[in-house]
């Protein structure tokens, strides 16, 4: 997918392929992941009265240095006093982090992925009761020679509104251990590549600055060095002739 292309996804495609949670996974057992964190998250569109939706990713994960495989748990919570209504969670991977599977969710076709991402799944959460949460098991790979990020938007079932978005937030380490069986990664930390001469992190093109996501062309916009992005309404772009 070229970085110069802007992807505009129709509502029908979103409903079909983005009806779930978008989460990025890395290899780690549940015991290794530590407490959940909403780091890199931000409320976007106003939720219905009494509804407060958030997501959580593990504070730490572990990547197998041989297979590059990792696992993690992605959680969506309704911390409010009223049921959420029909919602979905999107799980999208960027750069060195590739989402391979999210249990119970649908893979997003390559042509429907947000610009700049490499993989994604859509999870139909349905109606999340007040005070309840739902978790999804994520299988992923992480190329330790690159940076890696994940993004978790929580939207209405049709994608017309984004109530909450975590990320794209990085997992990484500033102290790589290429000779160890596994490398622990921390949420909110830019990865330092393990390859020789890896002080310079991989760059990306304009696609990293603007990623269409949502039936009305909502975009994920960079919010500085912390890796926090959030959705913002944009007019739907017309295809060029």
mmCIF file of C-alpha atoms in Angstrom:
data_model
loop_
_atom_site.group_PDB
_atom_site.id
_atom_site.type_symbol
_atom_site.label_atom_id
_atom_site.label_comp_id
_atom_site.label_asym_id
_atom_site.label_seq_id
_atom_site.Cartn_x
_atom_site.Cartn_y
_atom_site.Cartn_z
ATOM 1 C CA UNK A 1 0.000 0.000 0.000
ATOM 2 C CA UNK A 2 1.593 3.230 -1.120
ATOM 3 C CA UNK A 3 2.022 5.949 1.443
ATOM 4 C CA UNK A 4 0.660 8.506 -0.979
ATOM 5 C CA UNK A 5 -2.725 6.843 -1.265
ATOM 6 C CA UNK A 6 -5.614 8.075 0.853
ATOM 7 C CA UNK A 7 -8.053 5.310 1.693
ATOM 8 C CA UNK A 8 -11.708 6.254 2.021
ATOM 9 C CA UNK A 9 -13.814 3.402 3.346
ATOM 10 C CA UNK A 10 -17.545 3.344 2.715
ATOM 11 C CA UNK A 11 -19.862 2.719 5.612
ATOM 12 C CA UNK A 12 -20.924 -0.634 4.159
ATOM 13 C CA UNK A 13 -17.339 -1.871 4.050
ATOM 14 C CA UNK A 14 -16.746 -0.662 7.581
ATOM 15 C CA UNK A 15 -19.799 -2.471 8.849
ATOM 16 C CA UNK A 16 -18.689 -5.677 7.146
ATOM 17 C CA UNK A 17 -15.016 -5.668 7.964
ATOM 18 C CA UNK A 18 -14.587 -3.291 10.923
ATOM 19 C CA UNK A 19 -17.194 -4.753 13.265
ATOM 20 C CA UNK A 20 -14.821 -5.621 16.089
ATOM 21 C CA UNK A 21 -11.822 -4.673 18.158
ATOM 22 C CA UNK A 22 -8.646 -3.433 16.686
ATOM 23 C CA UNK A 23 -5.727 -4.564 18.796
ATOM 24 C CA UNK A 24 -2.138 -5.238 18.312
ATOM 25 C CA UNK A 25 -0.626 -8.331 19.839
ATOM 26 C CA UNK A 26 2.806 -9.280 21.041
ATOM 27 C CA UNK A 27 4.036 -12.583 22.552
ATOM 28 C CA UNK A 28 3.673 -12.775 26.239
ATOM 29 C CA UNK A 29 1.802 -14.948 28.664
ATOM 30 C CA UNK A 30 -1.015 -13.345 30.627
ATOM 31 C CA UNK A 31 1.104 -13.562 33.755
ATOM 32 C CA UNK A 32 3.863 -11.522 32.073
ATOM 33 C CA UNK A 33 1.703 -8.623 30.947
ATOM 34 C CA UNK A 34 1.304 -6.782 34.202
ATOM 35 C CA UNK A 35 -1.654 -4.502 34.941
ATOM 36 C CA UNK A 36 -3.791 -3.043 32.188
ATOM 37 C CA UNK A 37 -3.254 0.546 31.111
ATOM 38 C CA UNK A 38 -5.186 3.158 29.131
ATOM 39 C CA UNK A 39 -1.938 4.980 28.303
ATOM 40 C CA UNK A 40 -2.168 6.837 25.001
ATOM 41 C CA UNK A 41 -5.964 6.923 25.123
ATOM 42 C CA UNK A 42 -8.349 9.827 24.639
ATOM 43 C CA UNK A 43 -12.111 10.373 24.540
ATOM 44 C CA UNK A 44 -13.214 11.624 21.107
ATOM 45 C CA UNK A 45 -16.915 11.972 20.264
ATOM 46 C CA UNK A 46 -19.294 12.476 23.178
ATOM 47 C CA UNK A 47 -20.741 9.171 24.379
ATOM 48 C CA UNK A 48 -24.404 8.818 25.372
ATOM 49 C CA UNK A 49 -25.253 10.117 28.842
ATOM 50 C CA UNK A 50 -24.026 7.692 31.488
ATOM 51 C CA UNK A 51 -21.673 5.823 29.126
ATOM 52 C CA UNK A 52 -17.890 5.969 29.646
ATOM 53 C CA UNK A 53 -15.901 3.724 27.310
ATOM 54 C CA UNK A 54 -12.176 3.052 27.636
ATOM 55 C CA UNK A 55 -9.673 0.406 26.568
ATOM 56 C CA UNK A 56 -6.698 -1.212 28.236
ATOM 57 C CA UNK A 57 -3.495 -2.819 26.980
ATOM 58 C CA UNK A 58 -0.922 -4.647 29.126
ATOM 59 C CA UNK A 59 1.838 -2.516 30.625
ATOM 60 C CA UNK A 60 4.385 -5.062 29.394
ATOM 61 C CA UNK A 61 4.639 -7.887 26.849
ATOM 62 C CA UNK A 62 7.377 -10.275 25.773
ATOM 63 C CA UNK A 63 8.535 -11.077 22.232
ATOM 64 C CA UNK A 64 10.159 -14.411 21.391
ATOM 65 C CA UNK A 65 13.487 -13.497 19.779
ATOM 66 C CA UNK A 66 13.456 -16.558 17.489
ATOM 67 C CA UNK A 67 9.856 -16.650 16.234
ATOM 68 C CA UNK A 68 9.063 -12.937 16.738
ATOM 69 C CA UNK A 69 5.736 -14.068 18.165
ATOM 70 C CA UNK A 70 3.879 -12.443 21.035
ATOM 71 C CA UNK A 71 0.437 -12.401 22.630
ATOM 72 C CA UNK A 72 -1.530 -9.816 24.546
ATOM 73 C CA UNK A 73 -4.975 -9.056 25.885
ATOM 74 C CA UNK A 74 -7.021 -6.096 24.666
ATOM 75 C CA UNK A 75 -9.856 -4.970 26.922
ATOM 76 C CA UNK A 76 -12.772 -2.599 26.348
ATOM 77 C CA UNK A 77 -14.595 -1.300 29.438
ATOM 78 C CA UNK A 78 -17.782 0.612 30.154
ATOM 79 C CA UNK A 79 -17.006 2.541 33.325
ATOM 80 C CA UNK A 80 -20.293 4.424 33.204
ATOM 81 C CA UNK A 81 -23.711 3.848 34.740
ATOM 82 C CA UNK A 82 -25.614 3.122 31.492
ATOM 83 C CA UNK A 83 -25.357 0.352 28.890
ATOM 84 C CA UNK A 84 -23.235 1.327 25.880
ATOM 85 C CA UNK A 85 -25.488 0.345 23.017
ATOM 86 C CA UNK A 86 -24.079 -1.551 20.009
ATOM 87 C CA UNK A 87 -20.325 -0.886 19.732
ATOM 88 C CA UNK A 88 -17.234 -2.345 18.095
ATOM 89 C CA UNK A 89 -13.551 -2.417 18.934
ATOM 90 C CA UNK A 90 -10.908 -2.089 16.219
ATOM 91 C CA UNK A 91 -7.373 -3.501 16.605
ATOM 92 C CA UNK A 92 -4.772 -2.175 14.150
ATOM 93 C CA UNK A 93 -1.017 -2.789 13.863
ATOM 94 C CA UNK A 94 1.681 -0.427 12.604
ATOM 95 C CA UNK A 95 5.308 -0.766 11.517
ATOM 96 C CA UNK A 96 7.040 -3.732 13.192
ATOM 97 C CA UNK A 97 3.931 -4.884 15.035
ATOM 98 C CA UNK A 98 1.652 -7.107 12.937
ATOM 99 C CA UNK A 99 -1.641 -8.429 14.274
ATOM 100 C CA UNK A 100 -2.030 -12.065 13.216
ATOM 101 C CA UNK A 101 -5.260 -12.984 14.948
ATOM 102 C CA UNK A 102 -7.779 -11.659 17.446
ATOM 103 C CA UNK A 103 -9.916 -14.476 18.829
ATOM 104 C CA UNK A 104 -13.581 -14.036 17.964
ATOM 105 C CA UNK A 105 -12.955 -11.117 15.591
ATOM 106 C CA UNK A 106 -12.874 -10.582 11.817
ATOM 107 C CA UNK A 107 -9.721 -9.759 9.887
ATOM 108 C CA UNK A 108 -9.819 -6.484 7.991
ATOM 109 C CA UNK A 109 -9.058 -6.975 4.306
ATOM 110 C CA UNK A 110 -5.788 -5.437 3.136
ATOM 111 C CA UNK A 111 -7.554 -3.026 0.844
ATOM 112 C CA UNK A 112 -9.735 -1.763 3.697
ATOM 113 C CA UNK A 113 -6.955 -1.127 6.218
ATOM 114 C CA UNK A 114 -6.329 2.457 7.356
ATOM 115 C CA UNK A 115 -3.469 4.087 5.465
ATOM 116 C CA UNK A 116 -0.136 3.391 7.143
ATOM 117 C CA UNK A 117 -1.235 0.262 9.008
ATOM 118 C CA UNK A 118 -0.145 -3.279 8.175
ATOM 119 C CA UNK A 119 -2.890 -5.383 9.772
ATOM 120 C CA UNK A 120 -6.123 -5.146 11.693
ATOM 121 C CA UNK A 121 -9.136 -6.938 13.141
ATOM 122 C CA UNK A 122 -12.663 -5.805 13.896
ATOM 123 C CA UNK A 123 -14.520 -7.096 16.964
ATOM 124 C CA UNK A 124 -18.268 -6.775 17.380
ATOM 125 C CA UNK A 125 -18.594 -6.010 21.081
ATOM 126 C CA UNK A 126 -22.368 -5.503 21.011
ATOM 127 C CA UNK A 127 -24.079 -3.876 24.001
ATOM 128 C CA UNK A 128 -21.638 -3.527 26.896
ATOM 129 C CA UNK A 129 -23.456 -3.264 30.199
ATOM 130 C CA UNK A 130 -22.592 -0.560 32.720
ATOM 131 C CA UNK A 131 -19.582 -1.518 34.833
ATOM 132 C CA UNK A 132 -18.683 -4.458 32.578
ATOM 133 C CA UNK A 133 -15.682 -5.213 30.347
ATOM 134 C CA UNK A 134 -14.832 -7.566 27.490
ATOM 135 C CA UNK A 135 -11.343 -8.852 26.680
ATOM 136 C CA UNK A 136 -9.876 -10.240 23.458
ATOM 137 C CA UNK A 137 -6.838 -12.487 23.054
ATOM 138 C CA UNK A 138 -4.457 -11.139 20.415
ATOM 139 C CA UNK A 139 -1.726 -13.023 18.557
ATOM 140 C CA UNK A 140 0.915 -10.906 16.880
ATOM 141 C CA UNK A 141 4.486 -10.694 15.676
ATOM 142 C CA UNK A 142 6.976 -7.937 16.435
ATOM 143 C CA UNK A 143 10.021 -7.207 14.271
ATOM 144 C CA UNK A 144 12.546 -6.023 16.856
ATOM 145 C CA UNK A 145 14.497 -4.307 14.083
ATOM 146 C CA UNK A 146 11.701 -1.744 13.803
ATOM 147 C CA UNK A 147 9.379 0.373 15.910
ATOM 148 C CA UNK A 148 5.909 -1.033 16.543
ATOM 149 C CA UNK A 149 2.548 0.511 17.468
ATOM 150 C CA UNK A 150 -1.052 -0.534 18.059
ATOM 151 C CA UNK A 151 -4.318 1.401 17.902
ATOM 152 C CA UNK A 152 -7.646 0.575 19.619
ATOM 153 C CA UNK A 153 -10.628 2.744 18.624
ATOM 154 C CA UNK A 154 -14.042 2.091 20.201
ATOM 155 C CA UNK A 155 -16.836 3.067 17.828
ATOM 156 C CA UNK A 156 -20.538 2.772 17.192
ATOM 157 C CA UNK A 157 -21.331 -0.387 15.232
ATOM 158 C CA UNK A 158 -21.587 1.610 11.980
ATOM 159 C CA UNK A 159 -18.382 3.577 12.613
ATOM 160 C CA UNK A 160 -20.145 6.947 12.541
ATOM 161 C CA UNK A 161 -18.758 7.924 15.954
ATOM 162 C CA UNK A 162 -15.549 7.132 17.828
ATOM 163 C CA UNK A 163 -16.097 7.342 21.564
ATOM 164 C CA UNK A 164 -12.545 6.461 22.599
ATOM 165 C CA UNK A 165 -9.208 5.753 20.939
ATOM 166 C CA UNK A 166 -6.048 4.337 22.472
ATOM 167 C CA UNK A 167 -3.011 4.940 20.302
ATOM 168 C CA UNK A 168 -1.422 4.406 18.001
ATOM 169 C CA UNK A 169 0.726 3.814 21.075
ATOM 170 C CA UNK A 170 4.150 2.125 20.909
ATOM 171 C CA UNK A 171 5.490 -0.980 22.553
ATOM 172 C CA UNK A 172 9.259 -1.141 22.792
ATOM 173 C CA UNK A 173 12.488 -1.258 24.731
ATOM 174 C CA UNK A 174 15.465 1.060 24.978
ATOM 175 C CA UNK A 175 17.642 -1.909 26.004
ATOM 176 C CA UNK A 176 17.277 -4.687 23.396
ATOM 177 C CA UNK A 177 18.537 -8.168 24.235
ATOM 178 C CA UNK A 178 19.109 -10.008 20.917
ATOM 179 C CA UNK A 179 20.912 -12.950 22.567
ATOM 180 C CA UNK A 180 18.208 -13.623 25.152
ATOM 181 C CA UNK A 181 15.300 -16.048 24.555
ATOM 182 C CA UNK A 182 12.801 -13.178 24.711
ATOM 183 C CA UNK A 183 12.728 -9.390 24.828
ATOM 184 C CA UNK A 184 10.376 -7.602 27.239
ATOM 185 C CA UNK A 185 8.611 -4.542 25.795
ATOM 186 C CA UNK A 186 6.881 -1.721 27.670
ATOM 187 C CA UNK A 187 3.742 0.144 26.626
ATOM 188 C CA UNK A 188 4.403 3.762 25.676
ATOM 189 C CA UNK A 189 8.095 3.152 24.907
ATOM 190 C CA UNK A 190 9.621 3.660 21.455
ATOM 191 C CA UNK A 191 11.520 0.563 20.414
ATOM 192 C CA UNK A 192 15.264 0.730 19.863
ATOM 193 C CA UNK A 193 16.025 -1.718 17.009
ATOM 194 C CA UNK A 194 18.350 -4.593 17.868
ATOM 195 C CA UNK A 195 20.131 -4.570 14.514
ATOM 196 C CA UNK A 196 23.694 -3.197 14.382
ATOM 197 C CA UNK A 197 23.699 0.529 13.815
ATOM 198 C CA UNK A 198 20.060 0.658 14.867
ATOM 199 C CA UNK A 199 20.247 3.995 16.631
ATOM 200 C CA UNK A 200 18.227 5.595 13.852
ATOM 201 C CA UNK A 201 14.641 4.367 14.049
ATOM 202 C CA UNK A 202 12.812 3.628 10.785
ATOM 203 C CA UNK A 203 11.036 6.605 9.289
ATOM 204 C CA UNK A 204 7.626 6.583 7.694
ATOM 205 C CA UNK A 205 5.980 8.744 5.115
ATOM 206 C CA UNK A 206 2.956 11.041 5.180
ATOM 207 C CA UNK A 207 0.698 8.049 5.855
ATOM 208 C CA UNK A 208 1.774 8.174 9.491
ATOM 209 C CA UNK A 209 0.395 11.691 9.809
ATOM 210 C CA UNK A 210 -3.071 11.015 8.443
ATOM 211 C CA UNK A 211 -4.999 7.745 8.573
ATOM 212 C CA UNK A 212 -8.640 7.656 7.478
ATOM 213 C CA UNK A 213 -10.794 5.488 9.761
ATOM 214 C CA UNK A 214 -14.568 5.539 9.948
ATOM 215 C CA UNK A 215 -17.637 5.784 7.763
ATOM 216 C CA UNK A 216 -17.479 9.569 7.556
ATOM 217 C CA UNK A 217 -13.726 9.785 7.028
ATOM 218 C CA UNK A 218 -12.633 10.198 10.652
ATOM 219 C CA UNK A 219 -8.835 10.464 10.854
ATOM 220 C CA UNK A 220 -6.172 9.534 13.335
ATOM 221 C CA UNK A 221 -3.929 12.535 13.778
ATOM 222 C CA UNK A 222 -0.530 12.625 15.411
ATOM 223 C CA UNK A 223 -0.529 14.159 18.869
ATOM 224 C CA UNK A 224 3.176 14.528 19.480
ATOM 225 C CA UNK A 225 6.002 12.301 20.606
ATOM 226 C CA UNK A 226 3.939 10.311 23.119
ATOM 227 C CA UNK A 227 2.357 8.326 20.297
ATOM 228 C CA UNK A 228 -1.197 9.438 21.175
ATOM 229 C CA UNK A 229 -3.537 9.841 18.254
ATOM 230 C CA UNK A 230 -7.216 10.547 18.189
ATOM 231 C CA UNK A 231 -10.037 10.523 15.655
ATOM 232 C CA UNK A 232 -11.303 13.756 14.143
ATOM 233 C CA UNK A 233 -14.063 14.330 11.651
ATOM 234 C CA UNK A 234 -12.943 15.071 8.105
ATOM 235 C CA UNK A 235 -15.034 15.610 4.946
ATOM 236 C CA UNK A 236 -15.132 12.499 2.826
ATOM 237 C CA UNK A 237 -12.686 12.845 -0.031
ATOM 238 C CA UNK A 238 -13.870 12.269 -3.588
ATOM 239 C CA UNK A 239 -11.835 9.954 -5.818
ATOM 240 C CA UNK A 240 -9.727 11.718 -8.387
ATOM 241 C CA UNK A 241 -10.577 11.145 -12.004
#
